[in-house]
């Protein structure tokens, strides 16, 4: 019986990338004939493709040039208000760009399982948008890297990805300076999820403003961006012998919870306690008093990330392997009724 020689099973674009010593994106560019790859690298990759007897997935390649692009959106954020705003931005922009969205949610702020992510990939998606905090999940990005998929990260910075966010350090600095400018000298700060770079940057901005002003007493407590964690943080800060006269929370959900704690204690906001938030989500305007907050253009971030991801899928401007391409959008302070000068 004559045996026909078959290519080794399981050879993927990741195998070619490892053998070539380049990224999967570079291999993809060589396969698609894109510019931006040095001739010697292109020749080496083609040599590895031939050596491994790798056959590109024609179905996946056709998705890049098809009129409609399939985009995966993976999210797991405890702030319902933030995610509502972000998803609205993604859906609205997708409708104008002939992009079909496939959503995958992780539970309780955790990433989805590998099996769930692989199930999403099996839907023949051409790229993935990662909502915070999943853009900073190495495990999630590794699965997507193995699949050779372009990735866009919102609100974080990750290698081999296009990234969109704001200057969190400066935004928190600006809000803290505003509270100090009102006359507050005892400040509380509620930190977000410590595993996220945005949380660390906001804390750094807060501390920079405090150090610059001098003579400020501070209390920092841990939160995780959820309303429940804001309740605990509020109780902790207000239970002290000399509680702060102003509390700055790292997002609006936690700030709204602190307002609730203040009301339960019969404290007037802002007469007895000033409260400020971050994001300018719907939560900032659906409670009394409405929150002074940092406006983060969540919809614009989502739209910019989707636009950059589609450009990447369609072979946009090449970038160095492993180097993130970061776009920073503007923030601004929105002053409402939850902040005032402290009482004598």
Short mmCIF file of C-alpha atoms in Angstrom, two decimals:
data_model
loop_
_atom_site.label_atom_id
_atom_site.label_comp_id
_atom_site.label_asym_id
_atom_site.label_seq_id
_atom_site.Cartn_x
_atom_site.Cartn_y
_atom_site.Cartn_z
CA UNK A 1 0.00 0.00 0.00
CA UNK A 2 1.32 3.41 -0.95
CA UNK A 3 1.41 5.98 1.84
CA UNK A 4 1.00 9.63 1.00
CA UNK A 5 3.10 12.13 2.95
CA UNK A 6 1.01 14.52 5.00
CA UNK A 7 2.07 17.72 6.76
CA UNK A 8 2.56 17.35 10.52
CA UNK A 9 -0.69 17.80 12.40
CA UNK A 10 -1.03 20.72 14.77
CA UNK A 11 1.42 23.06 13.03
CA UNK A 12 0.20 26.59 13.67
CA UNK A 13 1.30 30.13 13.03
CA UNK A 14 2.68 30.10 16.58
CA UNK A 15 5.00 27.21 15.68
CA UNK A 16 6.27 29.13 12.66
CA UNK A 17 6.80 32.24 14.78
CA UNK A 18 8.80 30.32 17.40
CA UNK A 19 10.92 28.60 14.78
CA UNK A 20 11.57 31.93 13.06
CA UNK A 21 12.24 33.88 16.25
CA UNK A 22 9.60 36.52 15.42
CA UNK A 23 6.07 37.34 16.53
CA UNK A 24 2.93 35.68 15.10
CA UNK A 25 1.97 39.11 13.73
CA UNK A 26 5.18 39.22 11.68
CA UNK A 27 4.46 35.75 10.28
CA UNK A 28 0.95 36.92 9.41
CA UNK A 29 2.35 39.93 7.57
CA UNK A 30 4.72 37.72 5.59
CA UNK A 31 1.87 35.36 4.64
CA UNK A 32 -0.33 38.28 3.56
CA UNK A 33 2.48 40.04 1.69
CA UNK A 34 2.26 43.17 3.84
CA UNK A 35 4.97 45.82 3.87
CA UNK A 36 7.06 46.64 6.92
CA UNK A 37 9.00 43.36 7.16
CA UNK A 38 12.71 43.36 6.35
CA UNK A 39 13.70 41.25 3.36
CA UNK A 40 15.97 38.97 5.37
CA UNK A 41 13.24 38.39 7.97
CA UNK A 42 10.68 37.72 5.25
CA UNK A 43 13.00 35.17 3.61
CA UNK A 44 13.70 33.44 6.93
CA UNK A 45 10.00 33.18 7.79
CA UNK A 46 9.20 31.75 4.37
CA UNK A 47 11.97 29.21 4.87
CA UNK A 48 10.47 28.13 8.21
CA UNK A 49 6.99 27.93 6.64
CA UNK A 50 8.34 25.55 4.01
CA UNK A 51 10.39 23.57 6.51
CA UNK A 52 7.41 23.03 8.82
CA UNK A 53 5.11 22.44 5.86
CA UNK A 54 2.71 25.00 7.30
CA UNK A 55 -0.46 25.79 5.35
CA UNK A 56 -2.16 29.10 6.30
CA UNK A 57 -5.80 28.95 7.30
CA UNK A 58 -7.49 30.34 4.22
CA UNK A 59 -10.77 30.80 6.05
CA UNK A 60 -9.12 33.02 8.65
CA UNK A 61 -7.29 34.98 5.95
CA UNK A 62 -10.49 35.60 4.08
CA UNK A 63 -11.97 37.22 7.19
CA UNK A 64 -9.39 40.01 6.96
CA UNK A 65 -10.53 41.11 3.53
CA UNK A 66 -14.22 40.31 3.91
CA UNK A 67 -16.64 43.18 4.18
CA UNK A 68 -17.70 42.16 7.68
CA UNK A 69 -15.06 41.54 10.32
CA UNK A 70 -15.71 39.35 13.34
CA UNK A 71 -14.44 40.91 16.57
CA UNK A 72 -14.30 39.24 19.96
CA UNK A 73 -14.91 41.39 23.04
CA UNK A 74 -13.75 39.88 26.33
CA UNK A 75 -14.70 41.65 29.55
CA UNK A 76 -14.95 41.08 33.28
CA UNK A 77 -15.39 44.36 35.14
CA UNK A 78 -17.19 44.77 38.48
CA UNK A 79 -18.36 48.28 37.56
CA UNK A 80 -21.68 47.85 35.76
CA UNK A 81 -21.85 51.57 34.94
CA UNK A 82 -18.40 51.59 33.31
CA UNK A 83 -19.07 48.45 31.27
CA UNK A 84 -22.47 49.71 30.12
CA UNK A 85 -20.85 52.86 28.74
CA UNK A 86 -17.99 50.94 27.15
CA UNK A 87 -20.20 48.34 25.45
CA UNK A 88 -22.51 51.02 24.08
CA UNK A 89 -19.49 52.72 22.52
CA UNK A 90 -18.25 49.46 20.99
CA UNK A 91 -21.64 48.50 19.57
CA UNK A 92 -22.34 51.93 18.12
CA UNK A 93 -18.96 52.11 16.40
CA UNK A 94 -19.14 48.50 15.20
CA UNK A 95 -22.42 49.24 13.44
CA UNK A 96 -20.66 51.83 11.27
CA UNK A 97 -17.66 49.65 10.48
CA UNK A 98 -19.34 46.44 9.33
CA UNK A 99 -17.96 44.65 12.38
CA UNK A 100 -19.79 41.75 14.00
CA UNK A 101 -19.20 41.46 17.74
CA UNK A 102 -18.91 38.27 19.80
CA UNK A 103 -19.03 38.89 23.56
CA UNK A 104 -17.39 36.77 26.24
CA UNK A 105 -17.76 37.64 29.93
CA UNK A 106 -15.70 36.45 32.86
CA UNK A 107 -17.47 36.06 36.19
CA UNK A 108 -16.78 37.95 39.42
CA UNK A 109 -14.10 40.15 37.86
CA UNK A 110 -12.05 37.11 36.79
CA UNK A 111 -10.92 36.13 33.27
CA UNK A 112 -12.98 33.54 31.37
CA UNK A 113 -11.60 30.01 31.29
CA UNK A 114 -9.21 28.86 28.58
CA UNK A 115 -11.96 26.65 27.17
CA UNK A 116 -14.31 29.63 26.93
CA UNK A 117 -11.70 31.78 25.18
CA UNK A 118 -10.86 28.97 22.77
CA UNK A 119 -14.58 28.64 22.07
CA UNK A 120 -14.66 32.32 21.16
CA UNK A 121 -11.64 31.90 18.89
CA UNK A 122 -13.45 29.01 17.18
CA UNK A 123 -16.07 31.52 16.01
CA UNK A 124 -13.47 32.54 13.39
CA UNK A 125 -12.89 35.97 14.90
CA UNK A 126 -10.21 38.13 13.29
CA UNK A 127 -9.18 40.08 16.41
CA UNK A 128 -10.01 40.68 20.07
CA UNK A 129 -10.80 43.75 22.12
CA UNK A 130 -9.91 43.41 25.82
CA UNK A 131 -11.84 45.58 28.28
CA UNK A 132 -10.20 46.48 31.60
CA UNK A 133 -8.88 44.72 33.57
CA UNK A 134 -8.35 41.83 31.14
CA UNK A 135 -5.86 43.74 29.00
CA UNK A 136 -3.38 43.17 31.80
CA UNK A 137 -4.10 39.46 32.16
CA UNK A 138 -1.00 37.64 30.90
CA UNK A 139 -2.92 34.35 30.78
CA UNK A 140 -5.61 35.76 28.48
CA UNK A 141 -3.10 37.48 26.20
CA UNK A 142 -1.04 34.30 25.94
CA UNK A 143 -4.02 32.33 24.64
CA UNK A 144 -4.72 35.01 22.06
CA UNK A 145 -1.04 35.20 21.12
CA UNK A 146 -1.00 31.45 20.52
CA UNK A 147 -3.90 31.94 18.13
CA UNK A 148 -2.04 34.71 16.30
CA UNK A 149 -4.87 37.21 16.82
CA UNK A 150 -4.41 41.00 16.87
CA UNK A 151 -5.42 42.50 20.23
CA UNK A 152 -6.59 45.95 21.34
CA UNK A 153 -6.43 46.86 25.04
CA UNK A 154 -8.62 49.51 26.67
CA UNK A 155 -7.34 51.24 29.80
CA UNK A 156 -4.02 49.41 30.05
CA UNK A 157 -0.70 48.83 28.32
CA UNK A 158 0.32 45.41 27.04
CA UNK A 159 3.04 44.17 24.68
CA UNK A 160 2.08 43.18 21.13
CA UNK A 161 -1.16 45.16 21.33
CA UNK A 162 -2.73 48.44 20.37
CA UNK A 163 -3.68 50.29 23.55
CA UNK A 164 -6.03 53.19 24.31
CA UNK A 165 -6.40 55.02 27.61
CA UNK A 166 -6.05 58.29 29.51
CA UNK A 167 -3.28 59.69 31.71
CA UNK A 168 -4.57 58.23 34.99
CA UNK A 169 -1.72 59.71 37.02
CA UNK A 170 -2.41 63.24 35.84
CA UNK A 171 -6.18 62.83 36.17
CA UNK A 172 -5.91 61.79 39.83
CA UNK A 173 -3.38 64.55 40.47
CA UNK A 174 -5.77 67.14 39.02
CA UNK A 175 -8.70 65.96 41.16
CA UNK A 176 -6.59 65.87 44.33
CA UNK A 177 -5.31 69.39 43.67
CA UNK A 178 -8.93 70.48 43.23
CA UNK A 179 -9.90 69.07 46.65
CA UNK A 180 -6.87 70.66 48.31
CA UNK A 181 -7.74 73.93 46.58
CA UNK A 182 -11.18 73.83 48.24
CA UNK A 183 -9.40 73.86 51.59
CA UNK A 184 -9.43 70.18 52.58
CA UNK A 185 -6.48 69.04 54.68
CA UNK A 186 -7.69 65.55 55.67
CA UNK A 187 -8.12 63.41 52.56
CA UNK A 188 -9.22 59.81 52.13
CA UNK A 189 -8.40 57.83 48.99
CA UNK A 190 -10.02 54.57 47.88
CA UNK A 191 -7.71 52.48 45.73
CA UNK A 192 -9.00 50.36 42.88
CA UNK A 193 -7.97 46.81 42.02
CA UNK A 194 -4.24 46.67 42.93
CA UNK A 195 -3.50 44.35 40.00
CA UNK A 196 -4.37 47.07 37.47
CA UNK A 197 -1.89 49.68 36.30
CA UNK A 198 -4.65 52.32 36.26
CA UNK A 199 -5.14 51.84 40.01
CA UNK A 200 -1.45 52.29 40.72
CA UNK A 201 -1.25 55.36 38.48
CA UNK A 202 -4.24 57.00 40.20
CA UNK A 203 -2.73 56.40 43.63
CA UNK A 204 0.58 57.86 42.41
CA UNK A 205 -1.20 60.97 41.13
CA UNK A 206 -3.01 61.39 44.45
CA UNK A 207 0.22 61.08 46.42
CA UNK A 208 2.10 63.45 44.12
CA UNK A 209 -0.49 66.19 44.66
CA UNK A 210 -0.49 65.63 48.43
CA UNK A 211 3.30 65.76 48.64
CA UNK A 212 3.42 68.89 46.53
CA UNK A 213 0.89 70.70 48.74
CA UNK A 214 2.40 69.65 52.08
CA UNK A 215 0.62 69.56 55.44
CA UNK A 216 -2.07 67.10 54.23
CA UNK A 217 -3.23 64.14 56.34
CA UNK A 218 -4.16 61.11 54.23
CA UNK A 219 -5.80 57.72 54.68
CA UNK A 220 -5.67 55.16 51.87
CA UNK A 221 -7.96 52.12 51.91
CA UNK A 222 -8.29 49.27 49.45
CA UNK A 223 -11.23 48.79 47.09
CA UNK A 224 -11.74 46.81 43.90
CA UNK A 225 -13.91 49.16 41.80
CA UNK A 226 -17.15 47.50 42.98
CA UNK A 227 -19.97 49.25 44.85
CA UNK A 228 -19.66 46.68 47.67
CA UNK A 229 -15.99 47.49 48.20
CA UNK A 230 -16.91 51.20 48.32
CA UNK A 231 -19.31 50.51 51.19
CA UNK A 232 -16.56 48.82 53.19
CA UNK A 233 -14.07 51.58 52.36
CA UNK A 234 -16.51 54.29 53.40
CA UNK A 235 -17.19 52.66 56.75
CA UNK A 236 -13.47 52.23 57.37
CA UNK A 237 -12.61 55.85 56.58
CA UNK A 238 -15.49 57.37 58.57
CA UNK A 239 -14.93 55.17 61.63
CA UNK A 240 -11.63 56.84 62.47
CA UNK A 241 -11.11 59.31 65.32
CA UNK A 242 -10.35 62.09 62.83
CA UNK A 243 -12.14 61.07 59.64
CA UNK A 244 -11.30 62.82 56.36
CA UNK A 245 -13.29 65.84 55.27
CA UNK A 246 -12.97 64.73 51.63
CA UNK A 247 -12.83 61.25 50.07
CA UNK A 248 -11.62 60.63 46.53
CA UNK A 249 -12.61 57.20 45.18
CA UNK A 250 -10.93 55.60 42.16
CA UNK A 251 -14.25 55.16 40.35
CA UNK A 252 -17.82 56.43 40.51
CA UNK A 253 -19.31 53.16 41.79
CA UNK A 254 -17.18 53.28 44.93
CA UNK A 255 -17.81 57.02 45.32
CA UNK A 256 -21.58 56.42 45.10
CA UNK A 257 -21.26 53.79 47.84
CA UNK A 258 -19.42 56.27 50.07
CA UNK A 259 -22.23 58.81 49.58
CA UNK A 260 -24.65 56.09 50.70
CA UNK A 261 -22.58 55.40 53.82
CA UNK A 262 -22.51 59.14 54.61
CA UNK A 263 -26.29 59.40 54.29
CA UNK A 264 -26.77 56.39 56.55
CA UNK A 265 -24.67 58.19 59.17
CA UNK A 266 -26.78 61.36 58.73
CA UNK A 267 -23.84 63.25 57.26
CA UNK A 268 -24.55 65.96 54.71
CA UNK A 269 -22.73 65.69 51.39
CA UNK A 270 -20.93 67.99 50.73
CA UNK A 271 -21.54 69.99 53.94
CA UNK A 272 -20.06 67.39 56.29
CA UNK A 273 -18.18 65.30 53.74
CA UNK A 274 -16.93 66.00 50.22
CA UNK A 275 -16.91 62.99 47.86
CA UNK A 276 -15.30 62.77 44.41
CA UNK A 277 -15.23 59.93 41.89
CA UNK A 278 -13.59 58.88 38.64
CA UNK A 279 -15.01 57.94 35.19
CA UNK A 280 -18.06 60.25 34.89
CA UNK A 281 -20.26 57.20 34.36
CA UNK A 282 -24.06 57.15 34.65
CA UNK A 283 -23.60 56.46 38.37
CA UNK A 284 -22.25 60.00 38.78
CA UNK A 285 -25.55 61.63 37.83
CA UNK A 286 -28.14 59.16 39.15
CA UNK A 287 -27.63 59.80 42.87
CA UNK A 288 -27.98 62.81 45.13
CA UNK A 289 -25.96 64.86 45.16
CA UNK A 290 -24.50 64.25 41.69
CA UNK A 291 -20.79 63.49 41.81
CA UNK A 292 -17.84 65.69 41.08
CA UNK A 293 -15.67 63.33 39.06
CA UNK A 294 -12.94 62.84 36.48
CA UNK A 295 -14.48 62.51 33.04
CA UNK A 296 -12.93 59.53 31.28
CA UNK A 297 -14.24 59.38 27.68
CA UNK A 298 -15.22 55.71 27.92
CA UNK A 299 -17.21 55.59 24.68
CA UNK A 300 -14.44 57.37 22.80
CA UNK A 301 -11.89 54.93 24.25
CA UNK A 302 -13.98 51.99 23.03
CA UNK A 303 -14.43 53.50 19.58
CA UNK A 304 -10.73 54.33 19.22
CA UNK A 305 -9.73 50.82 20.32
CA UNK A 306 -12.08 49.20 17.82
CA UNK A 307 -10.87 51.48 15.03
CA UNK A 308 -7.21 50.68 15.76
CA UNK A 309 -7.94 46.96 16.01
CA UNK A 310 -9.65 46.89 12.62
CA UNK A 311 -6.74 48.83 11.14
CA UNK A 312 -4.38 46.24 12.62
CA UNK A 313 -6.45 43.39 11.19
CA UNK A 314 -6.51 44.95 7.75
CA UNK A 315 -2.75 45.45 7.78
CA UNK A 316 -2.31 48.95 9.15
CA UNK A 317 0.98 50.69 9.90
CA UNK A 318 3.53 48.09 11.09
CA UNK A 319 5.13 48.40 14.52
CA UNK A 320 8.16 46.83 16.18
CA UNK A 321 7.61 43.32 17.52
CA UNK A 322 6.60 43.34 21.17
CA UNK A 323 6.11 47.11 21.27
CA UNK A 324 2.67 48.43 22.28
CA UNK A 325 1.14 51.28 20.30
CA UNK A 326 -0.49 53.58 22.84
CA UNK A 327 -3.05 56.33 22.23
CA UNK A 328 -3.86 58.72 25.10
CA UNK A 329 -7.17 60.59 25.10
CA UNK A 330 -7.92 63.71 27.14
CA UNK A 331 -9.63 63.72 30.54
CA UNK A 332 -11.30 66.61 32.34
CA UNK A 333 -12.72 67.45 35.76
CA UNK A 334 -16.50 67.70 36.05
CA UNK A 335 -17.53 69.69 39.13
CA UNK A 336 -21.00 68.92 40.49
CA UNK A 337 -22.68 69.13 43.91
CA UNK A 338 -20.77 66.53 45.92
CA UNK A 339 -17.77 68.75 46.66
CA UNK A 340 -17.44 71.96 48.67
CA UNK A 341 -15.09 73.69 51.06
CA UNK A 342 -14.88 72.04 54.50
CA UNK A 343 -16.87 73.53 57.35
CA UNK A 344 -14.82 75.46 59.95
#
